[in-house]
Coordinates of C-alpha atoms in Angstrom, one line a residue:
M1 CA 50.2 55.6 38.8
R2 CA 50.8 53.7 35.6
T3 CA 49.1 55.0 32.4
V4 CA 48.4 52.8 29.4
Y5 CA 48.3 54.7 26.1
S6 CA 48.6 53.9 22.4
P7 CA 49.2 56.5 19.7
D8 CA 46.8 54.5 17.5
H9 CA 43.9 56.4 19.2
A10 CA 44.7 59.2 16.7
R11 CA 43.6 56.9 13.8
H12 CA 40.1 58.0 14.7
D13 CA 40.4 61.7 13.7
P14 CA 36.9 63.0 12.7
Q15 CA 36.9 66.5 11.2
K16 CA 33.2 67.3 11.6
E17 CA 30.2 66.4 13.7
L18 CA 26.5 67.2 13.4
S19 CA 25.6 69.6 16.2
D20 CA 22.8 72.1 16.7
G21 CA 21.6 71.6 13.1
A22 CA 25.0 72.2 11.5
L23 CA 28.2 70.4 10.5
V24 CA 30.8 71.9 12.9
D25 CA 34.4 71.1 13.9
A26 CA 34.6 67.8 15.9
V27 CA 35.2 68.2 19.6
E28 CA 36.1 64.5 20.2
K29 CA 39.5 64.6 18.6
P30 CA 43.1 63.3 19.1
A31 CA 44.3 66.4 20.8
R32 CA 42.3 65.4 23.9
A33 CA 44.5 62.4 24.6
E34 CA 47.7 64.2 23.8
I35 CA 46.9 67.0 26.2
V36 CA 46.3 64.6 29.0
K37 CA 49.5 62.6 28.1
A38 CA 51.5 65.8 28.2
R39 CA 50.3 66.7 31.6
I40 CA 51.0 63.2 32.9
E41 CA 54.6 63.6 31.7
E42 CA 54.9 67.2 33.0
V43 CA 54.0 66.2 36.6
G44 CA 55.7 62.8 36.5
L45 CA 52.6 60.9 37.5
G46 CA 54.1 57.6 36.5
S47 CA 55.1 55.4 33.6
I48 CA 53.3 55.6 30.3
E49 CA 53.1 52.1 28.8
A50 CA 51.9 50.6 25.5
P51 CA 48.9 48.3 25.8
T52 CA 49.4 44.5 25.4
A53 CA 47.3 42.8 22.8
H54 CA 44.3 40.8 24.0
D55 CA 42.1 38.4 22.1
D56 CA 38.5 39.2 21.3
A57 CA 36.9 37.0 23.9
L58 CA 36.2 39.7 26.5
I59 CA 35.0 42.2 23.8
A60 CA 32.6 39.5 22.6
R61 CA 31.1 39.3 26.1
V62 CA 30.1 42.9 25.7
H63 CA 29.3 43.4 22.1
S64 CA 27.4 41.2 19.6
A65 CA 29.2 39.4 16.9
D66 CA 27.3 41.1 14.1
Y67 CA 28.0 44.6 15.5
L68 CA 31.7 43.9 15.8
Q69 CA 31.7 42.6 12.2
F70 CA 30.0 45.7 11.1
L71 CA 32.5 48.0 12.8
E72 CA 35.5 46.1 11.6
G73 CA 34.3 45.9 8.0
F74 CA 32.5 49.2 7.7
W75 CA 35.1 51.3 5.9
A76 CA 35.7 48.7 3.2
D77 CA 31.9 48.5 2.7
W78 CA 31.7 52.3 2.7
R79 CA 34.4 52.6 0.0
A80 CA 32.8 49.8 -2.0
A81 CA 29.6 51.8 -2.1
G82 CA 31.5 54.7 -3.7
R83 CA 31.9 56.8 -0.5
D84 CA 35.0 58.3 0.9
A85 CA 33.9 61.0 3.3
E86 CA 33.1 60.6 7.0
A87 CA 30.0 58.6 7.5
F88 CA 26.9 59.8 9.3
P89 CA 23.6 57.8 9.6
F90 CA 20.3 59.5 8.8
V91 CA 17.6 56.9 9.3
W92 CA 16.9 54.7 12.4
P93 CA 14.4 51.9 13.2
V94 CA 12.4 53.8 15.7
P95 CA 9.3 52.3 17.3
G96 CA 6.8 51.6 14.6
L97 CA 9.5 50.4 12.2
R98 CA 11.2 46.9 12.2
R99 CA 14.6 46.2 13.7
H100 CA 14.5 42.5 12.9
K101 CA 17.8 42.3 11.0
A102 CA 20.4 44.6 9.5
P103 CA 19.7 45.8 6.0
R104 CA 22.0 45.0 3.1
H105 CA 22.5 48.6 2.1
I106 CA 25.3 50.5 3.9
D107 CA 23.0 53.4 4.8
G108 CA 20.5 51.1 6.4
R109 CA 23.3 49.4 8.4
L110 CA 24.6 52.7 9.6
G111 CA 21.2 53.5 11.1
Y112 CA 20.7 49.9 12.4
Y113 CA 23.9 50.0 14.4
S114 CA 23.7 53.6 15.7
F115 CA 21.5 55.9 17.9
D116 CA 22.6 59.4 16.9
A117 CA 23.9 61.4 13.9
G118 CA 26.7 63.1 15.8
S119 CA 29.3 60.3 15.8
P120 CA 31.1 60.1 12.5
L121 CA 32.7 56.8 11.4
T122 CA 36.1 57.3 9.7
E123 CA 38.7 55.1 8.0
G124 CA 40.6 54.6 11.3
T125 CA 37.7 54.3 13.7
W126 CA 37.8 50.5 14.2
D127 CA 41.6 50.5 14.7
A128 CA 41.5 53.2 17.3
A129 CA 38.5 51.7 19.1
R130 CA 40.0 48.2 19.1
K131 CA 43.3 49.5 20.5
G132 CA 41.2 51.4 23.1
A133 CA 39.8 48.0 24.3
D134 CA 43.3 46.7 24.6
T135 CA 44.2 49.8 26.6
A136 CA 41.4 49.2 29.0
L137 CA 42.1 45.5 29.5
S138 CA 45.8 46.3 30.1
T139 CA 44.9 48.5 33.0
V140 CA 42.9 45.6 34.4
D141 CA 46.0 43.4 34.0
I142 CA 48.1 46.0 36.0
V143 CA 45.6 46.3 38.8
S144 CA 44.9 42.6 39.0
A145 CA 48.7 42.0 39.3
G146 CA 48.7 44.1 42.5
D147 CA 48.7 47.9 41.7
R148 CA 46.1 49.8 43.5
A149 CA 45.1 51.7 40.4
A150 CA 46.0 52.3 36.7
F151 CA 44.7 54.7 34.1
A152 CA 43.6 53.8 30.5
L153 CA 44.2 56.9 28.4
C154 CA 42.0 55.7 25.5
R155 CA 39.9 57.3 22.9
P156 CA 37.4 57.3 21.4
P157 CA 35.4 57.1 24.6
G158 CA 33.1 54.2 25.2
H159 CA 30.3 54.6 27.7
H160 CA 27.5 55.4 25.2
A161 CA 28.2 52.3 23.1
A162 CA 25.8 49.4 23.9
S163 CA 26.1 45.8 22.9
D164 CA 25.0 46.4 19.3
F165 CA 25.0 50.1 18.6
Y166 CA 27.3 53.1 18.7
G167 CA 26.7 56.8 19.4
G168 CA 27.8 59.7 21.6
Y169 CA 31.3 59.5 20.1
C170 CA 31.6 55.9 21.4
F171 CA 32.1 52.6 19.5
L172 CA 33.4 50.0 21.9
N173 CA 32.4 50.2 25.6
N174 CA 35.8 50.2 27.3
A175 CA 34.5 50.4 30.8
A176 CA 32.2 47.4 30.3
I177 CA 35.1 45.5 28.7
A178 CA 37.3 46.4 31.7
A179 CA 34.5 45.1 34.1
E180 CA 34.4 41.8 32.1
G181 CA 38.2 41.7 32.5
F182 CA 38.0 41.8 36.2
L183 CA 35.3 39.2 36.3
A184 CA 37.4 36.9 34.1
K185 CA 40.3 37.3 36.5
G186 CA 38.2 36.0 39.3
A187 CA 36.2 38.9 40.8
E188 CA 32.7 37.8 41.7
R189 CA 31.3 41.3 41.6
V190 CA 32.6 44.6 40.0
A191 CA 31.3 48.1 40.4
I192 CA 31.3 50.7 37.6
L193 CA 31.1 54.3 38.7
D194 CA 30.4 56.7 35.8
V195 CA 31.3 60.4 36.6
D196 CA 30.9 61.7 33.1
Y197 CA 28.6 64.7 32.6
H198 CA 26.5 62.5 30.3
H199 CA 24.7 59.3 31.3
G200 CA 26.5 56.1 30.3
N201 CA 23.5 54.7 28.6
G202 CA 25.5 52.0 26.8
T203 CA 27.0 50.7 30.1
Q204 CA 23.6 50.6 31.7
A205 CA 22.0 48.7 28.8
I206 CA 24.8 46.1 28.8
F207 CA 24.5 45.3 32.5
E208 CA 21.0 46.2 33.5
D209 CA 19.8 42.6 33.9
R210 CA 22.9 41.3 35.6
A211 CA 23.8 41.0 39.3
D212 CA 27.5 40.7 39.0
V213 CA 28.1 44.3 37.9
L214 CA 26.8 47.3 39.9
F215 CA 26.5 50.4 37.7
V216 CA 26.3 53.8 39.4
S217 CA 26.1 57.0 37.3
L218 CA 26.2 60.7 38.3
H219 CA 25.1 62.8 35.3
A220 CA 23.0 65.6 34.0
D221 CA 19.3 65.0 34.1
P222 CA 18.4 63.3 30.8
A223 CA 15.2 65.4 30.7
D224 CA 17.5 68.3 29.8
E225 CA 20.6 66.6 28.3
F226 CA 21.9 64.0 26.0
P227 CA 21.3 61.0 25.8
Y228 CA 17.7 62.0 26.8
F229 CA 16.1 58.6 26.7
L230 CA 18.0 56.8 29.5
G231 CA 19.4 57.7 32.8
Y232 CA 16.4 58.4 35.0
A233 CA 16.4 57.6 38.7
D234 CA 13.6 55.0 38.4
E235 CA 15.8 52.8 36.2
T236 CA 17.0 50.3 38.8
G237 CA 17.8 47.2 36.8
T238 CA 15.7 44.3 35.5
G239 CA 15.4 40.6 36.5
P240 CA 18.5 39.4 38.3
G241 CA 19.9 43.0 37.9
E242 CA 17.1 44.6 39.9
G243 CA 18.8 47.0 42.4
C244 CA 22.1 46.9 40.5
N245 CA 21.6 50.0 38.5
V246 CA 21.8 53.3 40.3
N247 CA 21.2 56.6 38.4
M248 CA 21.7 59.9 40.1
P249 CA 20.6 62.6 37.7
L250 CA 21.7 66.1 38.6
A251 CA 20.4 69.6 37.7
I252 CA 22.0 71.7 35.0
G253 CA 24.4 74.0 36.8
T254 CA 25.4 71.5 39.5
D255 CA 28.4 72.7 41.5
W256 CA 30.8 70.8 43.7
P257 CA 28.8 70.9 47.0
A258 CA 25.8 69.3 45.3
Y259 CA 28.0 67.0 43.2
S260 CA 30.1 65.8 46.1
D261 CA 26.9 64.9 48.1
A262 CA 25.8 62.7 45.2
L263 CA 29.3 61.2 44.9
A264 CA 29.4 60.4 48.6
A265 CA 26.0 58.6 48.3
A266 CA 27.3 56.7 45.2
L267 CA 30.4 55.5 47.1
V268 CA 28.2 54.3 50.0
R269 CA 26.3 52.1 47.5
I270 CA 29.5 50.8 46.1
R271 CA 31.1 50.0 49.4
A272 CA 27.9 48.1 50.5
S273 CA 27.7 46.2 47.2
G274 CA 30.5 43.7 47.9
A275 CA 32.4 44.7 44.8
E276 CA 35.9 43.5 44.6
A277 CA 37.1 45.9 41.9
L278 CA 36.1 49.3 40.7
V279 CA 36.0 50.7 37.1
V280 CA 35.7 54.5 36.9
S281 CA 34.3 55.9 33.7
L282 CA 36.4 59.1 34.1
G283 CA 34.5 61.7 32.2
L284 CA 35.9 65.2 32.9
D285 CA 33.2 67.2 31.1
T286 CA 31.7 68.2 34.5
F287 CA 34.2 71.1 34.3
E288 CA 32.8 74.6 34.4
N289 CA 34.3 75.6 31.0
D290 CA 33.6 72.4 29.1
P291 CA 32.2 73.5 25.7
I292 CA 29.3 71.0 25.5
S293 CA 28.4 70.5 29.1
R294 CA 26.7 72.5 31.9
F295 CA 28.0 71.7 35.3
T296 CA 30.3 74.0 37.2
L297 CA 33.1 72.0 38.8
K298 CA 36.4 73.8 39.0
S299 CA 39.9 72.3 38.6
D300 CA 40.5 72.0 42.3
D301 CA 37.3 70.1 42.7
F302 CA 38.8 67.2 40.7
R303 CA 41.4 66.8 43.4
K304 CA 38.6 66.4 45.9
M305 CA 37.0 63.9 43.6
G306 CA 40.2 61.8 43.4
R307 CA 40.4 61.7 47.2
M308 CA 36.8 60.6 47.5
L309 CA 37.2 57.9 45.0
A310 CA 40.2 56.5 46.9
G311 CA 37.8 56.1 49.8
A312 CA 36.1 53.3 48.1
G313 CA 39.1 51.2 49.1
L314 CA 39.0 49.1 45.9
P315 CA 41.5 48.1 43.2
T316 CA 40.6 50.7 40.5
A317 CA 40.8 50.9 36.8
F318 CA 40.3 54.5 35.5
I319 CA 39.0 54.6 31.9
M320 CA 39.0 57.9 30.0
E321 CA 35.6 59.0 28.8
G322 CA 34.5 62.6 27.9
G323 CA 36.0 66.0 28.6
Y324 CA 36.3 68.6 25.9
A325 CA 37.7 71.7 27.4
V326 CA 41.2 71.0 26.0
A327 CA 43.0 73.8 27.8
E328 CA 42.3 72.4 31.2
L329 CA 41.6 68.8 30.4
G330 CA 45.1 67.5 31.3
I331 CA 45.1 69.4 34.6
N332 CA 41.7 68.1 35.6
C333 CA 42.5 64.5 34.7
V334 CA 45.8 64.5 36.5
N335 CA 44.2 66.2 39.5
V336 CA 41.9 63.2 39.9
L337 CA 44.6 60.6 39.5
S338 CA 47.3 62.2 41.6
D339 CA 45.1 63.0 44.5
F340 CA 43.6 59.5 44.3
E341 CA 47.1 58.0 44.5
E342 CA 48.1 60.3 47.4
A343 CA 44.9 59.5 49.4
A344 CA 45.2 55.7 48.6
G345 CA 48.7 55.7 50.1

């Protein structure tokens, strides 16, 4: 399987994040991608290729123009305000306040375009996120040209980013951008399967009123876990998208038998949907030793996951999302990809 990777991901290199009431060392850091890359090279999974540049048209189908302008120009505005440390928002337009337009002040804009305080913006965030979008679209190019699957080794991750806000370590929604890439290449319907421990609230929000993208997510019950305010089973889509959003919240402590039952049901929905391509939001934080997650999948379970995903029978773009247990992250990622490839034949 071919992997698309750019060293520019490391330009987003946050040092701290706000967690449990304290500034602590960031867990979403460049080492994540490098550990996965090293494992790919170690086992000889396939070639590792640089992404090709893509114009902004597909990104603009996913994200609003003002949000993209904010991200691209943020660091210059931050420095112009006399700031040079990593940026964290601290005020948000919650219900009861107005979100009618972005404030002029940089602190107001930070809150306007975000939904949490745990995702620092840095000098290189835009460059890394923009190259991540190219990475995702390059996997679509590979798959659309005839490969059964390809892997986008991109960071920062993307599935928490919505059309006009960031959070959950995510700034551009790479999976959503990949889905738009498949549609632009002629697919009439695309499925996105999110297997990250956390719900892909951004992806759901982007596609919830559309019938051309089926979004299916397996994740920790949002009553107990981030992002808390989206991801419940009764969220099934709106308007033309009714029935095209499928959430499968799972209990804290979920193990492989329970997880695999849900995954099997998710794949039934995908096979019945008429999708012509599959985007997998490949979060690996369902692992038993992940430092910020509470499922109990073991490394060998990711092999079984890969084989099950191959059973969808669809051209597949794998997009890297979460996974923070760095010692095993590369093993778990390659277990999914290698067993998918073997099962797909």
